[in-house]
Backbone as CSV, one residue per row, in Angstrom:
resi,resn,N_x,N_y,N_z,CA_x,CA_y,CA_z,C_x,C_y,C_z
1,MET,-35.842,-17.050,14.392,-36.307,-16.410,13.746,-35.941,-16.268,12.712
2,ARG,-35.912,-15.513,11.657,-35.204,-13.935,11.266,-35.970,-12.714,10.171
3,ASN,-35.415,-11.553,10.875,-36.253,-10.605,10.684,-36.174,-9.752,9.304
4,THR,-36.526,-10.478,8.055,-36.885,-9.947,6.578,-36.233,-8.586,6.650
5,SER,-36.318,-7.582,6.941,-36.419,-6.083,6.456,-34.594,-5.893,7.093
6,THR,-34.175,-6.196,7.967,-32.662,-6.279,8.265,-31.662,-6.886,8.705
7,GLY,-32.244,-7.998,8.013,-31.430,-9.238,7.996,-30.810,-9.604,9.706
8,SER,-31.314,-9.759,10.322,-31.219,-10.206,11.372,-31.711,-10.824,11.943
9,HIS,-31.288,-12.056,12.719,-32.346,-13.353,13.273,-32.170,-13.151,14.833
10,VAL,-33.102,-13.980,15.719,-33.256,-13.614,16.363,-33.449,-15.204,17.239
11,ILE,-32.639,-15.894,17.864,-32.426,-16.655,18.836,-33.056,-16.572,20.826
12,ASP,-33.904,-17.883,20.611,-34.447,-17.937,21.811,-33.367,-18.620,22.718
13,THR,-32.349,-17.700,23.660,-31.507,-17.856,24.882,-32.110,-18.592,25.900
14,SER,-33.419,-18.929,26.324,-33.817,-19.562,27.403,-35.044,-19.640,27.941
15,VAL,-35.053,-20.709,28.536,-36.697,-21.117,28.380,-37.896,-20.088,28.568
16,ALA,-37.098,-19.029,29.542,-38.392,-17.996,29.911,-38.138,-17.290,28.439
17,ARG,-37.883,-17.524,27.131,-38.300,-16.637,26.347,-37.226,-15.483,26.032
18,SER,-36.508,-15.486,26.937,-36.024,-13.704,26.580,-35.240,-14.360,25.395
19,TRP,-35.218,-13.120,24.742,-34.815,-12.960,23.220,-33.510,-12.071,23.327
20,SER,-32.494,-12.771,21.852,-31.497,-11.804,22.328,-30.850,-11.378,20.549
21,PHE,-30.516,-9.942,19.966,-31.103,-10.798,18.159,-29.046,-10.190,17.665
22,GLU,-28.844,-10.674,16.885,-27.769,-11.187,16.970,-27.834,-10.577,15.051
23,GLU,-26.822,-9.581,14.662,-26.608,-8.979,13.481,-25.749,-10.119,12.776
24,TYR,-25.749,-10.551,11.205,-25.104,-11.040,10.214,-24.483,-10.357,8.932
25,ALA,-23.747,-10.047,8.474,-23.638,-9.411,6.875,-24.113,-10.632,6.310
26,PRO,-24.955,-11.000,4.640,-24.828,-11.310,4.234,-23.694,-11.800,3.370
27,ALA,-22.584,-13.014,2.397,-21.667,-13.055,1.967,-22.098,-11.964,0.864
28,ALA,-20.684,-11.856,1.009,-20.233,-10.544,-0.231,-20.277,-11.647,-1.885
29,GLY,-20.338,-11.534,-2.531,-20.658,-11.852,-4.382,-19.473,-11.495,-4.591
30,PRO,-19.368,-12.283,-5.860,-17.417,-12.263,-6.493,-17.337,-10.508,-7.252
31,PHE,-15.623,-10.310,-6.918,-15.603,-8.938,-7.187,-15.534,-8.620,-8.471
32,SER,-15.729,-9.076,-9.351,-15.559,-9.451,-10.810,-16.600,-10.367,-11.659
33,THR,-18.001,-10.176,-12.124,-18.614,-10.698,-12.734,-18.497,-11.092,-14.445
34,LEU,-17.883,-9.859,-14.975,-17.860,-9.783,-16.355,-16.520,-9.931,-16.892
35,SER,-16.151,-9.977,-18.199,-14.847,-10.126,-19.050,-15.706,-9.605,-20.638
36,VAL,-14.711,-9.175,-21.388,-14.744,-9.536,-22.854,-14.223,-10.264,-23.225
37,ASP,-14.905,-10.262,-24.595,-14.937,-11.166,-25.516,-14.151,-11.142,-26.688
38,PHE,-13.116,-11.337,-27.397,-12.406,-10.986,-28.232,-12.139,-11.963,-29.802
39,ASP,-12.694,-11.587,-30.865,-13.301,-12.816,-31.347,-11.874,-13.274,-32.462
40,GLY,-10.675,-13.191,-32.315,-9.404,-13.355,-32.909,-9.640,-12.569,-34.134
41,VAL,-10.728,-12.656,-34.887,-10.129,-12.125,-36.505,-9.660,-10.327,-35.893
42,ASP,-10.170,-9.736,-35.291,-10.085,-7.751,-35.792,-10.450,-7.131,-34.509
43,ASP,-10.725,-7.994,-33.277,-11.109,-7.451,-32.386,-9.990,-6.615,-31.061
44,ASP,-10.354,-5.700,-30.847,-9.530,-5.232,-29.832,-10.347,-4.189,-29.352
45,ALA,-9.174,-3.975,-27.886,-9.963,-2.811,-27.137,-8.785,-1.411,-26.717
46,ARG,-8.304,-0.564,-27.215,-7.376,0.675,-27.224,-7.579,1.747,-26.362
47,THR,-6.421,2.415,-26.629,-6.538,3.389,-25.180,-6.171,4.575,-26.945
48,GLY,-6.070,5.458,-26.646,-5.675,6.955,-27.396,-4.147,6.377,-27.521
49,ASN,-3.743,7.842,-28.242,-2.384,7.781,-28.847,-1.510,8.529,-27.360
50,GLY,-0.751,7.343,-27.028,0.353,8.034,-25.365,-0.536,8.197,-24.533
51,ALA,-1.660,7.422,-24.189,-1.953,7.603,-22.866,-1.315,6.732,-21.929
52,VAL,-1.232,5.814,-22.132,-0.398,5.317,-20.784,1.060,5.633,-21.049
53,ALA,1.526,6.223,-20.282,3.390,7.051,-20.698,3.823,5.156,-20.938
54,GLY,5.369,5.539,-21.859,6.322,4.588,-21.732,7.579,4.435,-20.813
55,ALA,7.797,2.993,-21.151,8.383,2.320,-19.838,9.662,1.860,-20.108
56,THR,10.499,1.920,-19.244,11.646,0.652,-19.099,11.583,0.327,-17.903
57,THR,10.539,0.283,-17.001,10.522,-0.846,-15.961,9.199,-0.846,-15.778
58,PHE,8.485,-2.230,-15.812,7.211,-2.220,-15.790,6.131,-3.717,-15.765
59,SER,5.412,-3.584,-15.008,4.535,-5.232,-15.002,3.430,-5.006,-16.125
60,LEU,2.976,-5.769,-16.433,1.818,-6.101,-17.133,1.259,-7.621,-16.704
61,SER,-0.332,-7.180,-15.545,-0.673,-8.160,-16.048,-2.228,-8.745,-15.598
62,CYS,-2.745,-9.388,-16.287,-4.427,-10.209,-17.139,-4.643,-11.197,-16.875
63,TRP,-6.116,-11.546,-16.506,-6.129,-12.545,-16.661,-7.455,-12.817,-18.187
64,VAL,-7.038,-14.565,-18.554,-7.147,-14.320,-20.024,-7.971,-16.010,-20.225
65,LYS,-8.820,-16.416,-21.011,-9.160,-17.773,-21.319,-9.898,-17.900,-22.779
66,SER,-8.869,-19.175,-23.350,-8.514,-19.024,-24.244,-8.493,-20.734,-24.828
67,SER,-8.672,-20.647,-26.086,-9.166,-22.370,-26.301,-8.617,-22.978,-27.396
68,THR,-8.098,-21.783,-27.898,-7.314,-21.848,-30.066,-6.013,-21.827,-29.871
69,ALA,-5.287,-22.182,-30.274,-3.359,-22.438,-29.962,-3.476,-21.845,-31.226
70,VAL,-3.697,-20.979,-31.680,-2.526,-19.391,-31.843,-2.102,-18.240,-31.684
71,ALA,-0.870,-17.305,-32.156,-0.144,-16.599,-31.506,-1.669,-15.170,-31.416
72,SER,-1.386,-15.009,-29.282,-2.590,-14.112,-29.987,-1.346,-12.943,-29.042
73,GLY,-1.968,-11.958,-28.696,-1.887,-10.581,-27.831,-2.790,-10.715,-26.900
74,LEU,-1.950,-10.229,-25.268,-3.044,-9.394,-24.489,-2.792,-8.167,-23.996
75,ILE,-1.370,-7.947,-24.355,-1.218,-6.537,-23.829,-0.174,-6.243,-24.661
76,ALA,-0.428,-5.001,-25.263,0.485,-4.395,-25.863,0.734,-3.426,-25.955
77,ARG,1.343,-2.468,-25.233,2.184,-0.716,-26.235,2.373,-0.753,-27.335
78,SER,2.149,-0.646,-28.684,3.474,-0.478,-30.092,2.290,0.342,-30.491
79,GLY,2.938,0.250,-31.971,2.146,1.921,-33.429,3.353,1.480,-34.067
80,GLY,2.884,1.853,-35.532,4.140,2.283,-36.311,4.658,0.618,-36.881
81,GLY,4.601,-0.178,-36.148,4.962,-1.739,-36.408,5.986,-1.653,-35.137
82,ARG,6.091,-0.622,-34.414,6.963,-0.351,-33.166,6.386,-1.156,-32.443
83,TYR,7.194,-1.440,-31.239,6.114,-1.813,-29.720,7.171,-1.533,-28.589
84,ASN,6.537,-0.992,-27.382,7.307,0.001,-26.226,7.576,-2.284,-25.696
85,TYR,6.789,-2.835,-25.355,6.118,-4.030,-24.564,5.579,-4.892,-25.560
86,ILE,5.146,-6.423,-25.535,3.769,-7.164,-25.255,4.050,-8.383,-24.938
87,LEU,2.462,-8.453,-23.788,2.097,-9.951,-23.398,1.912,-10.449,-24.240
88,ARG,2.040,-11.451,-24.329,1.025,-12.717,-25.341,0.976,-14.399,-25.688
89,LEU,0.336,-15.401,-25.833,0.246,-16.255,-26.037,1.331,-16.822,-27.128
90,THR,1.673,-17.503,-26.995,2.184,-18.036,-28.136,1.355,-18.801,-29.227
91,ALA,1.799,-19.923,-30.323,0.785,-20.544,-30.605,0.961,-21.891,-30.077
92,GLY,2.081,-22.075,-29.210,2.122,-23.692,-28.691,1.852,-23.443,-26.836
93,GLY,0.723,-22.192,-26.686,0.149,-22.115,-25.590,0.758,-21.672,-24.342
94,GLN,2.012,-21.180,-24.480,2.949,-20.308,-23.282,2.489,-18.738,-23.389
95,ALA,3.054,-18.251,-22.089,2.441,-17.029,-21.981,4.527,-16.384,-22.305
96,GLU,4.417,-14.979,-22.490,5.416,-14.473,-23.603,5.589,-12.428,-23.477
97,LEU,6.471,-12.564,-23.147,7.284,-11.113,-22.463,8.226,-10.614,-24.120
98,ALA,7.302,-9.668,-24.780,8.663,-9.010,-25.574,8.914,-7.700,-25.446
99,PHE,9.897,-7.228,-26.136,10.166,-5.580,-26.201,11.754,-5.574,-27.723
100,GLU,11.506,-4.165,-27.988,12.372,-3.834,-28.610,13.483,-3.251,-28.100
101,THR,15.300,-3.288,-28.385,16.034,-2.456,-27.827,16.887,-1.549,-28.620
102,ALA,17.820,-0.621,-28.292,18.337,0.062,-29.377,19.559,-0.508,-30.189
103,ALA,19.897,-1.516,-29.025,21.299,-2.167,-30.130,21.603,-3.615,-29.396
104,SER,20.833,-3.863,-29.181,20.723,-5.217,-28.707,19.456,-6.169,-28.976
105,GLY,19.154,-5.758,-30.415,17.536,-6.248,-30.783,16.645,-6.297,-29.811
106,ILE,15.818,-7.553,-31.038,14.379,-8.259,-29.169,14.746,-8.848,-27.893
107,GLN,14.487,-8.479,-27.388,15.000,-9.031,-26.117,13.467,-10.269,-26.306
108,THR,13.182,-10.700,-25.523,12.535,-12.364,-25.814,12.549,-13.107,-24.704
109,LEU,10.926,-13.017,-23.404,11.502,-14.541,-22.564,10.118,-15.163,-22.950
110,THR,10.139,-16.575,-22.804,8.669,-17.702,-23.588,8.699,-17.856,-21.752
111,GLY,7.611,-18.277,-21.705,7.757,-19.641,-20.839,7.695,-20.733,-20.790
112,THR,7.409,-21.607,-19.489,7.545,-23.324,-20.060,6.229,-24.223,-20.480
113,LEU,5.118,-23.695,-19.193,3.819,-23.982,-19.790,3.313,-23.909,-21.309
114,THR,3.147,-25.346,-21.127,1.965,-24.698,-22.238,0.302,-25.318,-22.925
115,THR,-0.325,-24.255,-21.186,-1.297,-24.754,-21.367,-2.682,-23.867,-20.478
116,LEU,-1.759,-22.689,-21.236,-2.541,-21.275,-20.778,-3.954,-21.600,-22.479
117,GLN,-4.184,-22.512,-23.262,-4.975,-22.081,-24.558,-6.225,-23.372,-24.003
118,ASP,-6.142,-24.043,-22.628,-6.941,-25.197,-22.331,-8.531,-25.212,-22.734
119,GLY,-8.800,-23.722,-22.242,-10.480,-23.416,-22.503,-10.678,-22.716,-20.593
120,ALA,-9.639,-22.600,-19.820,-10.127,-22.831,-18.734,-8.849,-21.147,-18.406
121,TRP,-9.838,-20.523,-17.215,-9.357,-18.871,-17.019,-7.442,-19.085,-16.327
122,HIS,-6.987,-18.141,-16.393,-5.401,-18.302,-16.222,-4.712,-16.413,-15.615
123,HIS,-4.070,-16.807,-14.533,-3.459,-15.196,-14.537,-2.544,-14.115,-15.081
124,VAL,-2.067,-14.250,-15.806,-0.233,-14.174,-16.554,0.141,-12.644,-16.016
125,ALA,1.280,-12.725,-16.116,1.866,-11.308,-15.081,2.720,-11.563,-16.082
126,ALA,4.570,-10.254,-16.113,5.233,-10.400,-17.205,6.274,-8.953,-15.986
127,THR,6.599,-8.998,-15.882,7.709,-7.953,-15.058,9.367,-7.901,-15.412
128,PHE,9.406,-6.455,-15.954,10.946,-5.965,-15.930,11.341,-4.615,-15.136
129,ASP,12.893,-5.083,-14.654,13.084,-4.115,-14.110,14.038,-3.677,-14.979
130,GLY,13.831,-2.064,-14.828,15.006,-1.610,-16.556,16.396,-1.232,-15.812
131,GLY,16.763,-1.721,-13.933,17.552,-1.476,-13.780,19.020,-2.924,-13.392
132,THR,17.957,-3.593,-13.151,18.619,-4.339,-13.136,19.214,-5.697,-14.380
133,LEU,18.047,-5.262,-15.147,17.512,-5.891,-16.992,17.404,-7.704,-15.830
134,ALA,16.304,-7.623,-15.155,15.876,-8.677,-14.662,14.474,-9.088,-15.138
135,ALA,14.070,-10.023,-16.144,12.842,-9.791,-16.468,11.934,-11.323,-15.807
136,ALA,10.654,-11.509,-15.815,9.899,-12.762,-15.260,8.810,-13.130,-15.844
137,LEU,8.375,-14.113,-15.971,7.063,-14.218,-16.083,6.260,-15.157,-15.557
138,TYR,5.132,-14.997,-14.749,4.665,-15.835,-13.991,3.220,-15.668,-14.658
139,VAL,2.369,-17.586,-14.089,1.303,-18.249,-14.530,1.062,-18.447,-13.181
140,ASP,-1.009,-18.177,-13.102,-2.058,-18.394,-11.627,-0.471,-18.169,-10.539
141,GLY,-0.233,-16.859,-10.462,0.682,-16.824,-8.957,1.512,-17.098,-9.160
142,TYR,3.041,-18.047,-10.330,3.617,-18.669,-9.451,4.850,-18.515,-10.955
143,THR,6.306,-18.499,-10.473,7.358,-18.162,-11.585,6.668,-19.271,-11.979
144,ASP,7.380,-18.796,-13.901,7.240,-19.365,-14.754,8.866,-19.584,-15.271
145,ALA,8.819,-18.598,-15.825,10.184,-18.353,-16.595,11.336,-17.091,-15.510
146,THR,12.095,-16.981,-16.141,13.095,-15.905,-15.476,14.211,-15.482,-16.455
147,ALA,15.357,-14.330,-16.705,15.702,-14.278,-17.672,16.140,-12.746,-17.619
148,ALA,17.802,-12.687,-17.640,18.475,-11.397,-17.585,18.183,-10.692,-19.375
149,PHE,17.858,-9.601,-19.158,17.619,-9.321,-20.719,19.280,-8.908,-20.968
150,ALA,19.357,-8.063,-22.119,20.570,-7.082,-22.137,20.469,-6.028,-22.500
151,ALA,19.395,-6.013,-22.298,18.985,-4.133,-22.528,17.715,-3.313,-22.397
152,VAL,17.796,-2.632,-21.963,16.057,-1.844,-22.144,15.310,-1.290,-23.196
153,PRO,13.863,-1.394,-23.095,12.904,-0.741,-23.753,13.531,0.447,-24.549
154,ASN,13.373,0.162,-25.831,14.284,1.966,-26.424,12.745,2.558,-27.154
155,ASP,11.736,1.502,-27.477,10.873,2.131,-28.201,9.391,2.715,-26.662
156,THR,10.136,4.213,-26.419,9.051,4.866,-25.369,8.933,6.001,-25.406
157,GLY,7.825,6.272,-26.899,7.449,7.344,-27.463,6.183,7.472,-27.187
158,ALA,4.969,7.877,-27.906,3.809,8.110,-27.647,3.348,6.704,-28.074
159,ARG,2.380,6.035,-28.435,2.008,4.223,-28.628,1.066,4.575,-28.036
160,ARG,-0.188,3.528,-28.752,-1.157,2.621,-27.749,-0.834,2.009,-27.596
161,VAL,-2.167,2.021,-25.958,-2.121,0.130,-25.554,-3.845,-0.802,-26.214
162,TYR,-3.150,-1.084,-26.244,-3.884,-2.470,-26.838,-4.308,-4.219,-26.045
163,LEU,-4.915,-4.171,-26.530,-5.384,-5.096,-25.527,-6.505,-5.662,-26.400
164,GLY,-6.130,-7.491,-26.054,-6.209,-8.459,-27.348,-5.785,-8.229,-28.392
165,ARG,-4.929,-7.548,-28.669,-4.322,-7.609,-29.716,-2.789,-7.623,-29.883
166,TYR,-1.716,-7.688,-30.713,-0.245,-7.323,-31.126,-0.799,-7.479,-32.294
167,SER,-0.821,-6.606,-33.186,0.119,-6.018,-34.794,-1.147,-6.557,-34.924
168,THR,-1.132,-7.990,-35.991,-2.001,-8.592,-37.112,-2.292,-10.538,-35.631
169,GLU,-2.087,-10.145,-34.562,-2.654,-11.564,-33.321,-3.799,-10.879,-32.720
170,TYR,-4.401,-11.863,-32.650,-6.118,-11.031,-32.748,-6.219,-11.810,-31.073
171,LEU,-6.336,-11.872,-30.467,-6.508,-13.456,-29.063,-8.633,-14.040,-29.100
172,PRO,-8.129,-15.487,-29.455,-9.399,-15.667,-29.584,-9.882,-16.011,-28.269
173,GLY,-11.163,-14.922,-27.660,-10.705,-15.479,-26.233,-11.483,-14.302,-25.367
174,ARG,-11.050,-14.554,-23.592,-11.788,-13.331,-23.003,-10.741,-12.878,-22.339
175,LEU,-11.474,-11.990,-22.034,-9.755,-10.613,-20.686,-10.473,-10.535,-19.931
176,ASP,-10.035,-10.518,-18.398,-10.627,-9.531,-17.082,-9.511,-9.299,-16.481
177,GLU,-9.630,-8.206,-15.931,-8.979,-7.684,-14.882,-7.906,-7.173,-15.416
178,CYS,-7.123,-6.314,-16.489,-6.196,-6.294,-16.877,-5.516,-4.171,-16.130
179,ALA,-4.146,-4.811,-16.151,-3.477,-3.639,-15.689,-1.777,-3.167,-15.535
180,ILE,-1.302,-3.023,-16.298,-0.525,-2.309,-15.830,0.204,-1.526,-14.583
181,TYR,2.077,-1.825,-14.472,2.063,-1.494,-13.350,3.853,-0.680,-13.550
182,SER,4.094,0.761,-13.336,5.531,1.643,-13.374,6.636,1.088,-12.391
183,THR,6.542,-0.370,-11.953,7.249,-0.860,-11.666,7.504,-2.426,-11.654
184,ALA,8.498,-2.940,-11.363,8.851,-4.379,-11.820,8.160,-5.264,-9.967
185,LEU,6.549,-5.967,-10.051,6.072,-6.441,-9.388,7.261,-7.161,-8.673
186,SER,7.067,-7.890,-7.864,7.545,-8.902,-6.960,6.935,-10.381,-6.781
187,ALA,7.248,-11.431,-6.271,6.878,-12.489,-7.082,6.488,-12.510,-5.200
188,GLY,5.793,-12.404,-4.802,4.690,-12.455,-3.884,3.843,-11.005,-4.101
189,ASP,4.291,-10.243,-4.366,3.039,-9.327,-5.074,2.148,-9.643,-6.231
190,VAL,2.404,-10.526,-6.946,2.413,-11.591,-8.194,1.448,-12.423,-7.637
191,LEU,1.466,-12.767,-6.850,0.766,-14.472,-6.031,-0.698,-13.049,-5.589
192,ALA,0.083,-12.112,-4.419,-0.972,-11.811,-3.913,-1.844,-10.985,-5.231
193,ILE,-2.068,-10.296,-5.888,-2.882,-10.440,-7.637,-3.817,-11.284,-7.848
194,TYR,-3.284,-12.836,-7.970,-3.859,-13.913,-8.079,-4.594,-14.497,-7.042
195,ASN,-4.458,-14.260,-6.090,-5.809,-14.126,-4.901,-5.984,-15.633,-4.494
196,ALA,-5.165,-16.709,-5.080,-6.257,-17.808,-5.186,-7.080,-18.290,-6.330
197,GLY,-6.761,-17.798,-6.965,-7.317,-17.879,-8.536,-8.959,-17.011,-8.122
198,ALA,-9.102,-16.031,-7.703,-10.424,-14.693,-8.324,-9.687,-13.418,-8.117
199,PRO,-9.923,-12.859,-8.789,-9.709,-11.268,-8.839,-10.408,-10.620,-7.719
200,MET,-9.521,-9.492,-6.934,-9.942,-8.553,-6.297,-9.109,-7.315,-6.028
201,SER,-9.757,-6.569,-5.586,-9.510,-4.579,-6.246,-8.090,-4.786,-5.962
202,LEU,-7.543,-4.551,-7.159,-5.959,-4.177,-7.494,-5.539,-2.484,-6.572
203,ALA,-7.094,-1.561,-6.161,-6.592,-0.247,-5.669,-6.282,-0.675,-4.124
204,ASP,-6.975,-1.871,-4.045,-6.918,-2.027,-2.366,-5.755,-2.484,-1.642
205,LEU,-4.640,-3.023,-2.755,-3.468,-3.968,-2.547,-2.602,-2.860,-2.140
206,ALA,-1.936,-3.020,-1.545,-0.753,-2.627,-0.613,0.279,-2.831,-1.538
207,SER,0.718,-4.239,-1.830,2.188,-5.056,-2.407,1.719,-4.735,-3.356
208,SER,0.976,-3.912,-4.618,1.039,-4.113,-5.428,1.319,-2.494,-5.945
209,PRO,2.435,-1.898,-5.606,3.113,-0.649,-6.625,3.111,-0.478,-7.651
210,GLY,2.650,0.680,-8.258,2.503,1.097,-8.862,2.142,1.199,-10.563
211,LEU,0.515,0.980,-9.934,-0.086,0.735,-11.063,-0.728,2.248,-11.373
212,VAL,-0.623,2.466,-12.817,-0.814,3.324,-13.426,-2.284,3.173,-14.305
213,ALA,-2.459,2.295,-14.625,-4.054,1.994,-15.271,-4.899,0.342,-14.795
214,TRP,-5.637,0.598,-14.557,-5.945,-1.035,-14.633,-7.749,-0.891,-15.520
215,TRP,-7.752,-1.989,-16.384,-9.332,-2.055,-16.481,-10.454,-3.107,-16.144
216,ARG,-11.504,-3.025,-15.502,-11.603,-4.030,-15.012,-12.748,-5.222,-15.716
217,MET,-12.689,-4.482,-17.417,-13.037,-5.427,-18.962,-14.840,-5.856,-18.141
218,GLY,-15.807,-4.352,-17.967,-17.095,-4.843,-17.925,-17.337,-4.702,-16.275
219,ASP,-16.575,-4.933,-15.053,-17.190,-4.600,-14.164,-17.044,-3.116,-13.224
220,GLY,-16.360,-2.220,-14.285,-15.946,-1.021,-13.204,-16.805,-0.143,-13.696
221,ALA,-16.717,1.043,-12.974,-17.861,2.502,-13.145,-17.410,2.948,-13.956
222,GLY,-18.543,2.973,-14.861,-17.833,4.025,-16.309,-17.733,2.887,-17.552
223,ASP,-17.482,1.910,-17.698,-17.902,0.583,-18.190,-19.623,0.642,-18.626
224,ALA,-19.273,0.644,-20.254,-20.685,0.785,-21.001,-20.159,1.000,-22.542
225,PHE,-20.094,-0.030,-23.348,-20.184,-0.222,-24.972,-19.819,1.196,-25.626
226,PRO,-19.500,1.340,-25.959,-17.962,1.081,-26.411,-17.072,0.892,-25.937
227,THR,-16.892,1.426,-24.115,-15.905,2.076,-23.612,-15.709,1.496,-22.147
228,ILE,-14.127,1.099,-21.916,-14.074,0.527,-21.165,-13.143,0.979,-19.365
229,ALA,-13.804,1.672,-19.100,-13.025,3.032,-18.469,-11.733,1.929,-17.629
230,ASP,-11.007,3.497,-17.279,-9.555,3.071,-16.273,-9.764,2.908,-14.974
231,ALA,-9.749,2.305,-13.967,-9.994,2.252,-13.058,-9.706,3.203,-12.089
232,LYS,-7.991,3.217,-12.874,-6.508,3.558,-11.538,-6.699,5.108,-12.552
233,GLY,-6.641,5.759,-13.811,-6.028,6.063,-14.549,-7.055,6.959,-15.319
234,ALA,-6.467,7.619,-16.699,-7.254,8.229,-17.522,-7.303,7.819,-18.740
235,ALA,-6.724,6.522,-18.852,-6.553,5.449,-20.426,-7.714,4.225,-20.342
236,SER,-8.620,5.108,-20.946,-9.459,4.248,-21.623,-9.832,3.936,-21.771
237,LEU,-10.349,2.702,-22.670,-10.710,1.809,-24.219,-11.147,1.933,-25.080
238,THR,-11.668,1.938,-26.439,-12.597,1.917,-26.744,-12.377,0.939,-27.705
239,MET,-13.476,-0.161,-27.351,-14.057,-1.228,-27.944,-13.975,-1.274,-29.445
240,THR,-13.084,-1.320,-29.927,-13.223,-2.117,-32.222,-13.486,-3.096,-32.386
241,ASN,-13.962,-2.464,-33.833,-15.107,-3.433,-34.346,-15.493,-4.921,-33.648
242,MET,-16.562,-4.287,-32.470,-17.077,-5.005,-31.465,-18.014,-4.983,-31.142
243,ILE,-19.016,-5.316,-30.995,-20.045,-5.471,-30.354,-21.273,-5.389,-28.416
244,ALA,-22.082,-4.687,-28.434,-22.271,-4.458,-26.806,-22.202,-5.841,-25.889
245,ALA,-22.549,-6.759,-27.260,-22.655,-8.218,-26.457,-21.415,-8.896,-26.189
246,ASP,-20.557,-8.215,-26.514,-18.977,-8.863,-26.669,-18.707,-8.800,-25.220
247,ILE,-19.494,-8.232,-24.129,-19.091,-7.629,-22.757,-19.779,-8.339,-22.341
248,VAL,-19.383,-9.545,-21.677,-19.928,-11.111,-21.454,-20.149,-11.641,-19.384
249,GLU,-20.976,-12.201,-19.334,-21.104,-12.614,-17.976,-19.857,-13.780,-17.916
250,ASP,-18.456,-13.454,-17.814,-18.121,-14.819,-17.773,-16.415,-14.021,-16.352
251,ALA,-16.278,-14.409,-16.045,-15.387,-14.041,-14.797,-14.296,-15.203,-14.109
252,PRO,-13.463,-14.943,-13.684,-12.331,-16.255,-13.480,-13.099,-16.735,-11.891
């Protein structure tokens, strides 16, 4: 017998009909149910200029879903033809990290997996340690590529952060749970964020230090078109060339 007002149920534990009550908690729903859909033409979501500080050590993390084989910006801190860092998809379906340096030119790390434009959700992360110059790319929780770069980013002045775009590379697809860190996450940190294929609360994840900006892409408190609130800091996004229906019911 079930008590519908409290969520309890009653168990008959003896022939004498004595009753005991056992409480249960209803199953929790998914942490993320919404994402933002970009048209690949002119859509982006952007911060104000300088809302996220420039960095020579950083990590970038997001969930992406795309089925179109074109170069596509995911997270870019850029402006005026310059950029602090870019996480993007190549036309070949690989993850790629890039940034400019003062004397060593553009540093680029391209992943080996070519399946990121298959219409499924994937978690993509990039890390760079300005002390050791070590860069890494991760796909779905596991290391995809690593490299030792020659120098640190030099364009760390005031820039916007763009989601779904780098320059003229617009994403035809969806983004969810995007984040920027001021630290180089470890492989274990990234695997914990991937969480076996489902987003989780980054604020509660002790193994992912240095979280400075986190956009829930529709699920966050304060998310209401055209604003995507920053669930960690004060770098809210403005959905640009977009409509309210671009916040969609779809998540990893």
